[in-house]
Amino acid sequence: MRSLSSMLSRLFGRGTPAGATNEQAADLFGRRYNAFRDLLESNSELLGIISGLQEMLDGETVFGRPFISTQTSRLLFHATRMVSSLDTLSGGRYPDLAVALARIRGEMDALVTQPRHSGATPYVLPLSQLSRLALDTVGAKAANLGELKRLGLPVPEGFAVSTAGFDAFMGHEGLLDDILRRAREIMPDDPASIREASDDIQKIVMQSALPADLEQALAEAWASLAARGVTRCAMRSSAVGEDGELSYAGQYATVLNVDGASMVETYRQVVASLFSERAITYRLFMGEPLEASAMSVLCLEMVDAVAGGVLYTRNPVPFAEGEEHMVLDAVWGLGAYAVDGEVTPDRFVLSHDDPPRLLSSAVADKLRQLLMNPEGGVTPADVPQDKRQAPCLSPAQCIELGAMGLRIEAHYGSAQDIEWALGRDGGLVLLQARPLKMELEQQVACIPVAGETVLLEGGDCAASGVGCGTVLLLDEENIPAGIPSGTILVVRHPSPRFVPVLVRAEGLVAETGSLTGHLASLAREFQIPALFNAEGASELLRQGDVVTLDAACARVYAGEVAAVLERKAEKMPVMAGTAMLELLRKIADLVIPLYLTDPASGDFRPDSCRTVHDLMRFAHEVCYKEMFRISDMLSNKSVSAVRLQAALPVDLHVIDLGGGLHGSDGFVTRDGVLSEPFAALLDGMLDPAVAHGAPRPVSLQGFLSVMSRQMLEPPTAGDQRFGERSYAIVSDRYLNFSSRVGYHYSVLDAFCGQAMDSNYVHFEFKGGAAGEERRSRRVQALARILSALGFVLEVRGDRVVARFRKYDREETVERITALGRLLIYSRQMDMLMHDDASVQMAAEHFINGEYRRFS
């Protein structure tokens, strides 16, 4: 008989030194076996990661760049571990697999790595030098104002601190690294973590020094404004991405009435608002990466406004009367109270003709206004009695604004959202222009539902749609970190500060506000039905009551009203159309597709691997061949591969690591199985109560049916059987059965001994050729059975993982035996899952020991 060392040398090639002793050869086998175990473990982990990626691709769950970074890191770790383990196991037979992995890693790194903006742009650019082509340099807000100035429209003097200045600030003294390090700790589904990270990051920004050359550039720009008579300015966010496809309405800071001495501190304040709680939440729900954000800051001559407000060149809620008209809202003083929802504004409706006509006016009772403070900043004040119910604009001023709006709309080719101010000199100036988000057309017959109680009626639809949930009364000064699902928010003033909770709500009702306000814009973006100017809402709608909101018809009903909820449109996935989802899809293209499907094909080679899944498929297929190349050639009793012969016909080859089998001559019977977990598995499969007759005809659909066909068909099926031989690795206390057949992957890994803390059972499967509906029912049935057996479960898509750990020897054996029965019982389960009732029936019959009733 050849020595073990010579056999291993022949099998493992250069990995085994010539003349190795049996002890050295056994040690080598141990290392190879450990590599085999590591490979299978990483394969299992990768299957879980892939399932998680597949779930996220539907766009229903909010995620950010930290999720992508974490998952790609895990993917590459386990893929590298599989490749390295196969290299150890095979003695370096597959070097091209590492080359394929390096190529995939390079493509993935190129996607995940975010290049920073170029610093070639000047830190400060005058408004007169800007146009809409400067979006990447100064953001849309500043670029659009520069464009309006070029059109000859009235725009205040000012300048923009460019993204190059922002990059210089972020790069100074490692500020960006500190921010990103803290941001990686954010959990998108945990509002408290967002709030804590936001507080920390904003403190970091406010405590950081500006580079000396940036501070000098700010001082020189201010001096230039002062030379033209400007003494005060408004410093406003003009972030890249703001006021474009996404509005970021009210998410970033605007600081009014700033003097030159306060400019540096105010610049820091505006930059810090990039990391406010509501801005982070908005970006997460809109799928915008933090690393790609860059904050330009607009410094605009402060207008001491008599009145201010917003002009929409179209009505954004199309079912409302006058959808082709322009909507103009106005408040006394600075326009912030109009967009922030503090005051119900005057409403003027203008025709969309050129020139426009004033069609109607609705003058509100305006109690408060926001005024410039001579000492700096702004001050709330009461509106004088004689002006409270007086219109803020004359008909001529309304028409003048409307004409400017039409000109801007024609220039940009889309509906516009325009902020304006009326100066003390009677002149109108434009402060902002951005694309107006329009809802899809919707026709609604607003007839009250018979027999249902209307709790509230009246107000303005700010965002169409219907919703049902529990009333939650909120105060702007006490916004919670999170809210329960299925909540209808009721607020007095619709402030943008409510964004962190709005994104998780079913609806919003506000006692004041306007469809031109920031929160109305955000509700439309988030597809949250919203009703504004609903007088008495906080008294009529009681905390904790279930209500149905019909925003389109301006009604709130008591309870759940099915007739209204029938109109509830299916929401677009929250991440749909976002940069983050698109990035995830590109990464998924390097991970999920499986091109290596046929091991018998000439293309089943390492250099054909195009995805991580291909790498997994190749390594998983080959690792068994490499592992069992040893056992197929050995006759040494300490490491032997034999065929199982039992009353249950299986084509199963077993490798004994020591103490697992007795007797061989190329085969072993049940009586020769000494391994306790393997014996328990066979006892379950051989149980007369479940093992009855010959295997039934099987479809190739479903994991367990395919696995059973592989395991249970008689050996005479030979190479015509679907799949290859099955293998088990055993010792006196250990069992591993792991294979991949067709579309299915399965693993049963168990240890059973006297030390309770060491005992475990791990069972999982993934995949199936059955239709999605049948696979779903099969998963539900197996999950119920395994749960009843005391397993801890993880179910994702078509993958089920079941774990049973740290129980005594008897209970561990009992669970392994039950899994043996389940393998037989469920071998055609997917074919029998005709309807939802079959799920419960299959689970109940197995749990009650009525194995043959279901089958």
Short mmCIF file of C-alpha atoms in Angstrom, two decimals, residues 22 188 202 285 319 382 476 490 513 525 585 599 739 749 776 813 836:
data_model
loop_
_atom_site.label_atom_id
_atom_site.label_comp_id
_atom_site.label_asym_id
_atom_site.label_seq_id
_atom_site.Cartn_x
_atom_site.Cartn_y
_atom_site.Cartn_z
CA ASN A 22 2.13 10.39 7.80
CA PRO A 188 -31.03 54.70 7.86
CA GLN A 202 -22.40 70.00 12.76
CA PHE A 285 -34.83 58.89 1.28
CA PHE A 319 -56.95 67.97 -10.23
CA ASP A 382 -47.20 91.68 14.68
CA GLU A 476 -42.45 71.97 15.99
CA VAL A 490 -51.34 66.83 12.56
CA GLY A 513 -49.61 76.83 5.17
CA GLU A 525 -41.75 64.64 -3.56
CA ARG A 585 -27.79 48.18 -9.55
CA PRO A 599 -20.06 22.43 -15.05
CA SER A 739 -23.96 20.57 -2.36
CA ASP A 749 -23.68 21.27 9.10
CA SER A 776 -42.74 31.55 -1.64
CA VAL A 813 -29.79 14.57 17.89
CA ASP A 836 -52.04 29.42 0.36
#
